[in-house]
Tab-separated table of C-alpha atoms and ligand atoms in Angstrom:
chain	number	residue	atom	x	y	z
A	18	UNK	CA	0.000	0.000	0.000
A	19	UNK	CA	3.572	2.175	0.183
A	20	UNK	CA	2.179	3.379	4.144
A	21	UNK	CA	4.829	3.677	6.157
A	22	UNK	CA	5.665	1.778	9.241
A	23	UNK	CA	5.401	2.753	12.565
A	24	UNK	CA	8.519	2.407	14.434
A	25	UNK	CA	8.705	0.007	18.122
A	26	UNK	CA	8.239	3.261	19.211
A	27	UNK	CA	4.717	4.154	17.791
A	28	UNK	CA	6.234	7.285	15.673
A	29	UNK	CA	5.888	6.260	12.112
A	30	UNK	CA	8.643	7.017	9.309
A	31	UNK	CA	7.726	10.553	7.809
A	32	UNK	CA	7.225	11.303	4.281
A	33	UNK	CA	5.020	8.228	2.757
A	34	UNK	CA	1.232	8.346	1.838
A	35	UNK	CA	-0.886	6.306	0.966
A	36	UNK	CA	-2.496	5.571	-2.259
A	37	UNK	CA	-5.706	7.335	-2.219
A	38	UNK	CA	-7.229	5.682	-5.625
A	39	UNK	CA	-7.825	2.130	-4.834
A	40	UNK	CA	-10.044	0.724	-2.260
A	41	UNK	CA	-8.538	-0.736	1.092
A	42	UNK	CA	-9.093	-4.986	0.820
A	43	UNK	CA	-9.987	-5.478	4.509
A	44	UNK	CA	-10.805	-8.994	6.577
A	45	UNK	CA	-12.006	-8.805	9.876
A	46	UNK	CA	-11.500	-11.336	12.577
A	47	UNK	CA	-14.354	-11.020	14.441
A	48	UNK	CA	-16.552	-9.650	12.771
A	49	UNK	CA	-19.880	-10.344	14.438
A	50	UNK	CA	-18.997	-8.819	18.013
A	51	UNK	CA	-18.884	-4.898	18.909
A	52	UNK	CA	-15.945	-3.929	17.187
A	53	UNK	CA	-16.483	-5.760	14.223
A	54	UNK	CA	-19.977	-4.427	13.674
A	55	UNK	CA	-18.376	-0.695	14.164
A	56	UNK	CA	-16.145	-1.292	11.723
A	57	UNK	CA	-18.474	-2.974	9.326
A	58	UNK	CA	-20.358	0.418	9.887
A	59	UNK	CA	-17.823	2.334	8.592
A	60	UNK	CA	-17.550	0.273	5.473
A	61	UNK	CA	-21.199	0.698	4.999
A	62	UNK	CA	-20.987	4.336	5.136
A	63	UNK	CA	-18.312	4.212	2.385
A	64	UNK	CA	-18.709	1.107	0.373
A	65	UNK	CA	-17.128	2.229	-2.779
A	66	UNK	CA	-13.451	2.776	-0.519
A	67	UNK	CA	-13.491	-1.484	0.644
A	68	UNK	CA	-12.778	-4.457	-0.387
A	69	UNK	CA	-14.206	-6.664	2.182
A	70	UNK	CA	-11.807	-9.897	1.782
A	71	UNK	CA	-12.857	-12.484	4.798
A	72	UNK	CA	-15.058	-12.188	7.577
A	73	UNK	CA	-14.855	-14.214	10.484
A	74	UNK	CA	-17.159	-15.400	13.844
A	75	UNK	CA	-16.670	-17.774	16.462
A	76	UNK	CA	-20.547	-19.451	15.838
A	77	UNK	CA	-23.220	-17.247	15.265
A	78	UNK	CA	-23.010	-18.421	11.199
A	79	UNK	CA	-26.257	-16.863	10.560
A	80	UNK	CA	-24.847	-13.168	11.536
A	81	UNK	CA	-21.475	-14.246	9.731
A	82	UNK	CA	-23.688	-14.967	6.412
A	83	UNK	CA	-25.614	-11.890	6.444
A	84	UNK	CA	-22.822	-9.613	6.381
A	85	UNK	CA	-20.759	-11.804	4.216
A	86	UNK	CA	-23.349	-11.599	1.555
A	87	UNK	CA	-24.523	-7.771	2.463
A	88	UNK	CA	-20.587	-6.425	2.421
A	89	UNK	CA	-19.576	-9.080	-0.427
A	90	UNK	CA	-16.788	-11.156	0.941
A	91	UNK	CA	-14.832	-13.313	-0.623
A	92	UNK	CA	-14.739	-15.576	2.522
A	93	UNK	CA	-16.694	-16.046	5.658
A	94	UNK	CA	-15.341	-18.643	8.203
A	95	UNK	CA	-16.769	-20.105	11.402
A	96	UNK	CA	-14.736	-20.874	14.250
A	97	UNK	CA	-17.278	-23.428	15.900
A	98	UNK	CA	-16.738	-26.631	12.719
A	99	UNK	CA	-20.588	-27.781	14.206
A	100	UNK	CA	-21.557	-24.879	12.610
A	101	UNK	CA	-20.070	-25.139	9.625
A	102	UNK	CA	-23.192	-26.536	7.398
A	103	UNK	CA	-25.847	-23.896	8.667
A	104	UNK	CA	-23.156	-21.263	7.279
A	105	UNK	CA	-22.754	-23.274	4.241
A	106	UNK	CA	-26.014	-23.499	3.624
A	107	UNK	CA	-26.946	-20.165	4.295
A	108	UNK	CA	-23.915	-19.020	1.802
A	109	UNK	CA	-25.405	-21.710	-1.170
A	110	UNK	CA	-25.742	-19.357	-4.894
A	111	UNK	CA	-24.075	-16.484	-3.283
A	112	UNK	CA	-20.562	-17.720	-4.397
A	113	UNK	CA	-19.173	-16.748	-1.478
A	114	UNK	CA	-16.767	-19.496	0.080
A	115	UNK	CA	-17.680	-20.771	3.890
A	116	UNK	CA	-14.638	-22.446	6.106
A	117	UNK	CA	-15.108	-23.740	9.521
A	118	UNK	CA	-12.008	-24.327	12.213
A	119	UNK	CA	-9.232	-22.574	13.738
A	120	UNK	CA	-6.881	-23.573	11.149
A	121	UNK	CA	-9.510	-22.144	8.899
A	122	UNK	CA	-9.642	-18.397	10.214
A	123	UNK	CA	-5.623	-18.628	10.241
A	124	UNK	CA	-6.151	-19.239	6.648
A	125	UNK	CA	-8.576	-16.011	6.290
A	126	UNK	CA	-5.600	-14.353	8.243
A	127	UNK	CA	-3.236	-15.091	5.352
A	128	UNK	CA	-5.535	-14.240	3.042
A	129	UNK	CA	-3.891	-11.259	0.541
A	130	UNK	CA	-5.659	-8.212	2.345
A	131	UNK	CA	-4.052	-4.751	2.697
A	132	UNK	CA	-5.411	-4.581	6.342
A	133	UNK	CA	-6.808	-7.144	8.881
A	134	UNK	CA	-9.001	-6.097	11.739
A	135	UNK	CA	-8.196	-8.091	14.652
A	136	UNK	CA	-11.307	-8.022	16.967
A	137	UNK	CA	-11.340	-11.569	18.204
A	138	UNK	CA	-12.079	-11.737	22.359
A	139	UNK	CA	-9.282	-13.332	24.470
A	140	UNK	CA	-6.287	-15.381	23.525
A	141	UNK	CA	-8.144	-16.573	20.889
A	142	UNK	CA	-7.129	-14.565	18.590
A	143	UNK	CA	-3.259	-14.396	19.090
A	144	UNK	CA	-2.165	-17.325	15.851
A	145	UNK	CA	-4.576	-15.718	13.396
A	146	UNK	CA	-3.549	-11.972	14.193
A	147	UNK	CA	0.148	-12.957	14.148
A	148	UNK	CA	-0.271	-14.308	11.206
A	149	UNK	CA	-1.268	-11.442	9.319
A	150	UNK	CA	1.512	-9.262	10.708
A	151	UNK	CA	3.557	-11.705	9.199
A	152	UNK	CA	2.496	-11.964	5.972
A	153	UNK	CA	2.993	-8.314	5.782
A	154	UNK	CA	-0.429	-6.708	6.307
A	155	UNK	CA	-1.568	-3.999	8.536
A	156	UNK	CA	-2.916	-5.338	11.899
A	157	UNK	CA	-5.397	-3.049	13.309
A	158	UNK	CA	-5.419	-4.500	16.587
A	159	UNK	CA	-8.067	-4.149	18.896
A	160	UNK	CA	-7.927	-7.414	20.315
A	161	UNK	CA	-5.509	-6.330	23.373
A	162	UNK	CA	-5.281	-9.701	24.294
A	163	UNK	CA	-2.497	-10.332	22.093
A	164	UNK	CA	0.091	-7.809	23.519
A	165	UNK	CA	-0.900	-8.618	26.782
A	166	UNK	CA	0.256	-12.099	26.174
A	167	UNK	CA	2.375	-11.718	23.576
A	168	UNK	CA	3.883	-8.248	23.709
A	169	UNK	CA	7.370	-9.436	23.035
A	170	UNK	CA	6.680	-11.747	20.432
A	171	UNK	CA	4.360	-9.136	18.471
A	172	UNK	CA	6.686	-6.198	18.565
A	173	UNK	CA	9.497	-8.133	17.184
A	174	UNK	CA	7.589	-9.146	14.589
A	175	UNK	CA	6.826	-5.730	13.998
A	176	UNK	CA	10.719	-4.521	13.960
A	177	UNK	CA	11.259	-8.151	11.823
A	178	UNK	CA	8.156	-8.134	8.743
A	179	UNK	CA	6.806	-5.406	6.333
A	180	UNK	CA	3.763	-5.913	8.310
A	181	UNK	CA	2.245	-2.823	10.683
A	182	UNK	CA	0.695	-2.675	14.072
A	183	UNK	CA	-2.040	0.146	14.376
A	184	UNK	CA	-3.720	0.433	17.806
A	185	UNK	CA	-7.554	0.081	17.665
A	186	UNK	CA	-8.031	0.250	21.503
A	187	UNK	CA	-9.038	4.267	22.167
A	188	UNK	CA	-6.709	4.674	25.000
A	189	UNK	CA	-3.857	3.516	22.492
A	190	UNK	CA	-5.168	5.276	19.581
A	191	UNK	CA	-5.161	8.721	21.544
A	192	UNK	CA	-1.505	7.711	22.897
A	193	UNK	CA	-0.271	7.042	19.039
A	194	UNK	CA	-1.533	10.187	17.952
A	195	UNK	CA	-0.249	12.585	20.711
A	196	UNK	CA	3.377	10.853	19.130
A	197	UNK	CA	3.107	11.571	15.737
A	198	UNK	CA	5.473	14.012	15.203
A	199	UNK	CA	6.810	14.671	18.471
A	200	UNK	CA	10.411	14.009	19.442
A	201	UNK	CA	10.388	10.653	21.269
A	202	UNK	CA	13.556	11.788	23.508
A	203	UNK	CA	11.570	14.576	25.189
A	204	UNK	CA	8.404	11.707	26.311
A	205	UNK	CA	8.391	11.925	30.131
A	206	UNK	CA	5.303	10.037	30.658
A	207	UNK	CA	1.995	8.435	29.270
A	208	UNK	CA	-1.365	8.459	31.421
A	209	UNK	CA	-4.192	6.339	30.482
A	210	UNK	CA	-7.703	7.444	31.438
A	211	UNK	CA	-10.036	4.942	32.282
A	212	UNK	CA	-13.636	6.133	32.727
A	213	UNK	CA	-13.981	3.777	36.112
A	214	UNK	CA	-16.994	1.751	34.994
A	215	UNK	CA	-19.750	1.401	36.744
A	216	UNK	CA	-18.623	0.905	40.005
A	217	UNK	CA	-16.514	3.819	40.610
A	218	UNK	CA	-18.361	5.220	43.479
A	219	UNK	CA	-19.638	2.312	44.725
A	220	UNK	CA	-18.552	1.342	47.923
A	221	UNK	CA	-16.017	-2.287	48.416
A	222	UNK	CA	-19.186	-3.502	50.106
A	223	UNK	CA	-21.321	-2.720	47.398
A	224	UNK	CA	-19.412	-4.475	44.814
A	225	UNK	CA	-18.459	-7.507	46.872
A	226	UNK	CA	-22.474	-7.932	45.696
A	227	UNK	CA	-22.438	-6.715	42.955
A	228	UNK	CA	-24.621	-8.755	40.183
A	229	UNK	CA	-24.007	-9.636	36.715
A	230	UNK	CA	-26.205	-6.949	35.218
A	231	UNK	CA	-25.003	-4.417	37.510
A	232	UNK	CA	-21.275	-5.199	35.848
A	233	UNK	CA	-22.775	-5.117	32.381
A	234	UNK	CA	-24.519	-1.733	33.108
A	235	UNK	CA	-21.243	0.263	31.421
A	236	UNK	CA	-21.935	3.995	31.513
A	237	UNK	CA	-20.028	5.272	28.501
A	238	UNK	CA	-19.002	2.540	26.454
A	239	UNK	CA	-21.281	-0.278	24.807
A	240	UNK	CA	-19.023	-3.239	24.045
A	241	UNK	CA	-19.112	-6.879	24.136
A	242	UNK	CA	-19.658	-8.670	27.461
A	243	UNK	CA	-15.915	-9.711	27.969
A	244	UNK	CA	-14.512	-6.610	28.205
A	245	UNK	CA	-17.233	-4.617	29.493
A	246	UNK	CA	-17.004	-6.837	32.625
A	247	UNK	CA	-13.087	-5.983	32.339
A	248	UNK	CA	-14.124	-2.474	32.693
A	249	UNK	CA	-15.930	-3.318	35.534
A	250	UNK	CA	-13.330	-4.811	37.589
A	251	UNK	CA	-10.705	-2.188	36.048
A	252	UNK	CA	-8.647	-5.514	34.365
A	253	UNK	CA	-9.476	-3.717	31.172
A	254	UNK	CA	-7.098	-0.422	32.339
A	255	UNK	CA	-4.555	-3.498	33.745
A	256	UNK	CA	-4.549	-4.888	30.122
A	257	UNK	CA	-4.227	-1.584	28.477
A	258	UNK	CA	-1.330	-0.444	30.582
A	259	UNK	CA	0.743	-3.476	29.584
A	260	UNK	CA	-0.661	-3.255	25.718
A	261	UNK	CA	0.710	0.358	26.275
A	262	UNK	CA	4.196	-0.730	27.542
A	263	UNK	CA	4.609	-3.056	24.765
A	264	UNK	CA	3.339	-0.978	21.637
A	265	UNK	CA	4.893	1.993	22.669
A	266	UNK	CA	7.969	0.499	24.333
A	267	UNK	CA	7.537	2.252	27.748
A	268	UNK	CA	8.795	1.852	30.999
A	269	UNK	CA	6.333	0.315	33.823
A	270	UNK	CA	7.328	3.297	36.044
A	271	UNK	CA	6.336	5.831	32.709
A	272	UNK	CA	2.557	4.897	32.675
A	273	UNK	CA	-0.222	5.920	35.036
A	274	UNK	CA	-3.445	6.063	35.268
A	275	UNK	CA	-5.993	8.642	35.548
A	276	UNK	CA	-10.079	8.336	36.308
A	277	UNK	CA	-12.095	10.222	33.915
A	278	UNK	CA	-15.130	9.344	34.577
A	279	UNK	CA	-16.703	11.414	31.034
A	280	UNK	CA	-14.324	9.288	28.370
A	281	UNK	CA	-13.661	12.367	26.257
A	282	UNK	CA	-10.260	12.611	26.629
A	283	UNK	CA	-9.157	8.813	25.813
A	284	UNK	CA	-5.384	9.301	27.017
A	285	UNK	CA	-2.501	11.782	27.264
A	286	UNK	CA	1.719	11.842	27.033
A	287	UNK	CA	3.650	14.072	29.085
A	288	UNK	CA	6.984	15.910	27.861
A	289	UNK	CA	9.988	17.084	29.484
A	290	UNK	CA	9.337	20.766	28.928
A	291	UNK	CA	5.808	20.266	30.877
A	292	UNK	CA	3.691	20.477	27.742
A	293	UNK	CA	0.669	17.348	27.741
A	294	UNK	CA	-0.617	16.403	24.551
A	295	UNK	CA	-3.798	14.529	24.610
A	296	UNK	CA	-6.095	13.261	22.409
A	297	UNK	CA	-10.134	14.510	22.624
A	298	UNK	CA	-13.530	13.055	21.389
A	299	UNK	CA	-17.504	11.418	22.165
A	300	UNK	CA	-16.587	8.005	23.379
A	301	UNK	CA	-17.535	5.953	19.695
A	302	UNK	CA	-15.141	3.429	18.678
A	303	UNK	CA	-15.573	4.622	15.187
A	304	UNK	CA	-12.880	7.249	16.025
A	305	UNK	CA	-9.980	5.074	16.673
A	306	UNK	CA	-11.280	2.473	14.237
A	307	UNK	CA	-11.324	4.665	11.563
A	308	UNK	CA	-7.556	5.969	12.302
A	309	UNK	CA	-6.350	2.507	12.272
A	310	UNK	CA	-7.687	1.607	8.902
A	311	UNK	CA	-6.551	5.405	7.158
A	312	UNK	CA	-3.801	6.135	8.621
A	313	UNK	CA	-1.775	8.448	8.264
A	314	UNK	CA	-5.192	9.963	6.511
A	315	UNK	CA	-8.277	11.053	8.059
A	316	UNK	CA	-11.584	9.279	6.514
A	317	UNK	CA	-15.001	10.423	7.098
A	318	UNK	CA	-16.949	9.495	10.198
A	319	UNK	CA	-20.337	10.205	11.250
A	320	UNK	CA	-19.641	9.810	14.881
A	321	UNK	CA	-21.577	12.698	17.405
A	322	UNK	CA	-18.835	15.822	17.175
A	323	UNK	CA	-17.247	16.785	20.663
A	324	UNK	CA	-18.927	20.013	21.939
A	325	UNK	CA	-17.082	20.707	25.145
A	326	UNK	CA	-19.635	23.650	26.206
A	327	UNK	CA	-22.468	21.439	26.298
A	328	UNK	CA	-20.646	19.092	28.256
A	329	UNK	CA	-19.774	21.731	30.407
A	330	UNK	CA	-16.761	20.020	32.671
A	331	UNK	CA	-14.174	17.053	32.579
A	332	UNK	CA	-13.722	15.845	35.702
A	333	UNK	CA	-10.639	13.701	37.174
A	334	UNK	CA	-10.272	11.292	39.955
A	335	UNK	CA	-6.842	8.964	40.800
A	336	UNK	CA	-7.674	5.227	41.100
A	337	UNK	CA	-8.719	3.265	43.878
A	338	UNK	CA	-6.735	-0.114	43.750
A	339	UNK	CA	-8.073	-0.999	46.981
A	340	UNK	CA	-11.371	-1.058	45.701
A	341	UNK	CA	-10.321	-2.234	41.969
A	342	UNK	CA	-7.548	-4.944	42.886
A	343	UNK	CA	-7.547	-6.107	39.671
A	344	UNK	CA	-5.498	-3.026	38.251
A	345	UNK	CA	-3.055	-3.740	40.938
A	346	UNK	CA	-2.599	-7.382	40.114
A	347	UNK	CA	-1.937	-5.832	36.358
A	348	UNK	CA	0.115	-3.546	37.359
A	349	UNK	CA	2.726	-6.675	39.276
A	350	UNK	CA	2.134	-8.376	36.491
A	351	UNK	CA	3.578	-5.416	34.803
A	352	UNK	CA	6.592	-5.324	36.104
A	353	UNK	CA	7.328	-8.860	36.484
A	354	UNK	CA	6.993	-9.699	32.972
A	355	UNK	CA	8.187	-13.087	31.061
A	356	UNK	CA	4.808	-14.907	31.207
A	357	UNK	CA	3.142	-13.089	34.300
A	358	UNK	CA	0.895	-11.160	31.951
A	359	UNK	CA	0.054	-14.436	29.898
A	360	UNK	CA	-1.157	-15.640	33.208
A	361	UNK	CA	-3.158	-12.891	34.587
A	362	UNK	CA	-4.849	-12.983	31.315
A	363	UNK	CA	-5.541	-16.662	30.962
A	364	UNK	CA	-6.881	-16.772	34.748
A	365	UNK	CA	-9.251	-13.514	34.260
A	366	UNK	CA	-10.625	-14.790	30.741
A	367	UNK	CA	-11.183	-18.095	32.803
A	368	UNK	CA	-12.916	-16.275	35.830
A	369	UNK	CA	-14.459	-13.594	34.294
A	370	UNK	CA	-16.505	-16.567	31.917
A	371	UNK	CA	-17.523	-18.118	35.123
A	372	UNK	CA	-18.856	-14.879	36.017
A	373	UNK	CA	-20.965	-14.468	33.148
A	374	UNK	CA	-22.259	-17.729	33.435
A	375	UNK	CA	-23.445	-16.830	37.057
A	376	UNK	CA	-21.330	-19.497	38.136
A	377	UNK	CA	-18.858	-16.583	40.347
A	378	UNK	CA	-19.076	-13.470	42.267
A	379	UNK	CA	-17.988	-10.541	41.140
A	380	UNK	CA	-14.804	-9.829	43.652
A	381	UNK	CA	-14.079	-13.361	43.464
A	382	UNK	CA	-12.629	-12.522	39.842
A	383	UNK	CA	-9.867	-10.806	41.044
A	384	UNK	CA	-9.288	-13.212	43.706
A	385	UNK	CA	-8.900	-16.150	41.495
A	386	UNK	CA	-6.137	-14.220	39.271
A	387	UNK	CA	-4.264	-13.308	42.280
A	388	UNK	CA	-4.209	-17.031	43.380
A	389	UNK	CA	-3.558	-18.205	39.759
A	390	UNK	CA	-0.926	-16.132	39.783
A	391	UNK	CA	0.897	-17.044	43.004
A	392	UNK	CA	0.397	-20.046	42.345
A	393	UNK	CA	1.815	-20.003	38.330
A	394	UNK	CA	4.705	-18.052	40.207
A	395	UNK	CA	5.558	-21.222	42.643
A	396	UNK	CA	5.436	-23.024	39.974
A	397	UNK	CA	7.682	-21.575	37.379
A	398	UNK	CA	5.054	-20.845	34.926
A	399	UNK	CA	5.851	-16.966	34.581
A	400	UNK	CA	9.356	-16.941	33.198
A	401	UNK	CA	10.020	-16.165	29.838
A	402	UNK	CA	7.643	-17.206	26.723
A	403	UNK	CA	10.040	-16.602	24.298
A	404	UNK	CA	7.649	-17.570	20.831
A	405	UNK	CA	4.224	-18.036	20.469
A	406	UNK	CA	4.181	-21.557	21.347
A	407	UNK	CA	6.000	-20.789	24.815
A	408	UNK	CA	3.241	-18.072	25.193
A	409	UNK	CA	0.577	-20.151	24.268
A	410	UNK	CA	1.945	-23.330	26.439
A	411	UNK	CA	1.967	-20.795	29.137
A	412	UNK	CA	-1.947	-19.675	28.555
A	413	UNK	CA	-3.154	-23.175	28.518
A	414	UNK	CA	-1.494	-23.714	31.747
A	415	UNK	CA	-2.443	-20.681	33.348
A	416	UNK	CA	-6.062	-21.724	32.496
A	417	UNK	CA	-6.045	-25.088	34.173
A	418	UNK	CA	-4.267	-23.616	36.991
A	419	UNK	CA	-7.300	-21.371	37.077
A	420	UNK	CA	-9.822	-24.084	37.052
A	421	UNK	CA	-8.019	-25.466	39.665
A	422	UNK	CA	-8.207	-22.680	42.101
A	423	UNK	CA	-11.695	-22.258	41.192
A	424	UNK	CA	-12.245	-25.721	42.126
B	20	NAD	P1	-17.303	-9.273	21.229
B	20	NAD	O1	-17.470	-10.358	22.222
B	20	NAD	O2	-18.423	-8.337	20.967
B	20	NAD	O3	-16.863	-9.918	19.819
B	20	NAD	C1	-15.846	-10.858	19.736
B	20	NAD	C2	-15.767	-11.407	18.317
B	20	NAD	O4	-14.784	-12.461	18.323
B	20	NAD	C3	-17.061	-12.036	17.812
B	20	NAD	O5	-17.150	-11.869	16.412
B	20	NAD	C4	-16.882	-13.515	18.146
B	20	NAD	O6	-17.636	-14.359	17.290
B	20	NAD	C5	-15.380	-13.688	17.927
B	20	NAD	N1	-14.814	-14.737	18.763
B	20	NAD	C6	-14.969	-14.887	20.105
B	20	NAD	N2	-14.307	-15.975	20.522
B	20	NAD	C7	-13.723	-16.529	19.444
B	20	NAD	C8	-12.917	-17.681	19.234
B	20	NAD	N3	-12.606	-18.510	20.237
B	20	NAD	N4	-12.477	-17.941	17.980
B	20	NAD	C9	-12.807	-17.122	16.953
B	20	NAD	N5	-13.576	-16.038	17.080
B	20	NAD	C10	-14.021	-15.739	18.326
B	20	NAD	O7	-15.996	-8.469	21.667
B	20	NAD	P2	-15.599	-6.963	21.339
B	20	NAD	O8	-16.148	-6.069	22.381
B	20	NAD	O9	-15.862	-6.662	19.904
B	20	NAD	O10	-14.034	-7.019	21.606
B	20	NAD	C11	-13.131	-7.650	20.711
B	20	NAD	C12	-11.712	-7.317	21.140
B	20	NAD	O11	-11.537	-5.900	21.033
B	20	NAD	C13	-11.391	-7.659	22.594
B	20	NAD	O12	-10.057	-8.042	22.695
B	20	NAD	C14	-11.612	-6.343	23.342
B	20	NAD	O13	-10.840	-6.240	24.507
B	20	NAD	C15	-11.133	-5.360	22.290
B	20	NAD	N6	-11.703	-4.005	22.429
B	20	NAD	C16	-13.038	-3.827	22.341
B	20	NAD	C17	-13.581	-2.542	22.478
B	20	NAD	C18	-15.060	-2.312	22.338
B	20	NAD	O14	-15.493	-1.150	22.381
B	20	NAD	N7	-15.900	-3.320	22.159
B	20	NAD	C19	-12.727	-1.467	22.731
B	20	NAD	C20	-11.360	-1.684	22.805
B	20	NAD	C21	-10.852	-2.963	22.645
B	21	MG	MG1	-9.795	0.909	25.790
């Protein structure tokens, strides 16, 4: 596409463009959850600019066929292979190809597309959005899940391939953009804002008992159930400080967090002569979507414009990690490094499922990472995951050991 790369460091290389004539081919892994159907929304506002190459689901096949066949894809692809047939089927005349399998979204992955949308939930996603980085496409990534575990392995891949890494999470979106252009010696710090879900003035009582559709009840943000119950908990500002450290190669001690509870300013980087440059908007994942597919052009969105008099004030809190242990268990994690992140992430994904099967309390989430992860550490299971196999080895681990402590 002759775009340029962005550096370990998040700059990109000045001076390229990119082609403005010929659509952008895009797949998108994951394309029936939140972020998929955001970004699907921007295609349908602009059809004539894609080229919709694969789209991918984990097993709702009837969604996956009806935007296969309303956005043209080449390729739609089930995870679930039970429900392979019904997408078959529903795909029969439309000459539109179906696959079922994890082998078969890798595949989709590889598929020749200028840009792949990774918005698969969990660990899931980690072989099929590695695999596109490989092969040389842009990864827009908003599946966090794969720096968290995999932070090492990603960004050498990144320094290794043709292939570019373009943050789809807000948070990282705003942190990108308040670098382009600056000079990276003069960074003093990065603070994330998190918008302190719905709990944030709740008291440590209160949440002990707090119910499932009290943690779903986001007040900003609609996303899918995962990570709105990450949001809950704060794991979701965890995960996105050690996405941050990894894309952005920062320091531990160089990222903090700030709680903002209106989610219009969606993060902000500090330099040494005092000046803060953040980035501003209505919290709509169209924003950072749309940067990660046009970079280092701005495309049209339709999202609600910012209009700071109406909103009247932005208010700022610090957080409460006595309340939200979670972000302190990310935070260790953190700093420890090697696999401790694969772990914290394997054990939430594990507890916070048990939790939205009603099968958990809500504090008990954090508690069962905390154990998982003293007990991983006994173990040995946090040292270094050198490849994606290590990493991978170390997830299905962690995720037993989870199990186990859940008993
Ligand atoms: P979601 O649950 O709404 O959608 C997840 C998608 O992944 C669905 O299409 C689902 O079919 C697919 N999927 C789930 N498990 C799979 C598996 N095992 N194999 C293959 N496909 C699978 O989730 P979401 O809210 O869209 O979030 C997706 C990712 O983006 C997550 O990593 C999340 O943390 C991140 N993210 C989301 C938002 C948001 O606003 N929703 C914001 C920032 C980052
Ligand atoms: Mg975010």
């Amino acid at each position: 596409m002759g775009l340029s790369l962005p550096t370990r460091s998040g700059l990109p290389e000045s001076g390229q463009t990119a082609e403005a004539s010929r659509p952008l081919s895009l797949t998108i892994l994951g394309a029936t959850g939140s972020i998929g159907a955001s970004t699907l929304s921007l295609v349908a506002a602009d059809p004539a600019a894609f080229d919709i190459v694969a789209l991918t689901a984990n097993d709702n096949a009837e969604d996956l066929a009806a935007h296969a066949i309303k956005y043209r894809a080449q390729l739609a692809v089930v995870a679930n292979p039970e429900r392979y047939r019904e997408l078959k089927a529903a795909l029969a005349g439309t000459g539109i190809e179906a696959a079922a399998g994890e082998a078969a979204i890798i595949d989709a992955a590889n598929r020749p597309a200028d840009c792949v949308m990774a918005a698969i939930m969990g660990a899931a996603g980690l072989r099929a959005s590695l695999s596109a980085l490989r092969r040389g496409a842009r990864l827009a990534l908003a599946n966090k899940e794969c720096l968290v575990c995999a932070g090492d392995v990603f960004m050498r891949e990144v320094e290794r391939c043709e292939g570019q890494l373009l943050p789809v999470d807000s948070e990282h979106s705003a942190i990108f953009q308040a670098l382009e252009g600056q000079d990276r010696a003069g960074l003093e710090r990065v603070t994330v804002t998190a918008s302190g879900g719905p709990f944030r003035t709740w008291s440590k009582d209160e949440i002990e008992a707090a119910t499932l559709d009290d943690a779903l009840n986001h007040p900003n943000w609609s996303m899918g159930r995962k990570i709105t119950i990450d949001s809950a908990t704060m794991m979701n500002k965890g995960l996105e400080l050690i996405e941050a450290r990894f894309l952005f190669d920062l320091a531990p001690e160089q990222l903090d967090v700030v709680v903002h509870p209106q989610s219009i300013i969606h993060s902000m980087v500090s330099y040494t002569d005092g000046s803060v440059i953040a980035q501003l908007g209505m919290p709509d994942m169209r924003t950072p979507i749309a940067y990660a597919l046009s970079w280092p052009r701005r495309m049209k969105s339709d999202v609600a414009r910012l209009d700071l008099a109406q909103l009247r004030e932005l208010t700022f809190e610090a957080p409460d990690e006595a309340k939200f242990p979670a972000l302190r268990l990310a935070r260790e994690a953190m700093t420890t490094g090697g696999g401790a992140p694969a772990v914290l992430n394997a054990a939430n994904e594990i507890a916070v499922g048990r939790f939205l099967e009603g099968r958990m309390r809500f504090a008990d989430i954090a508690r069962t990472v905390e154990t998982t992860l003293d007990r991983a550490s006994a173990e040995g299971l946090t040292g270094a995951a050198d490849d994606l196999d290590a990493v991978l080895a170390i997830d299905h681990a962690a995720r037993d050991l989870a199990c186990h402590v859940i008993g």
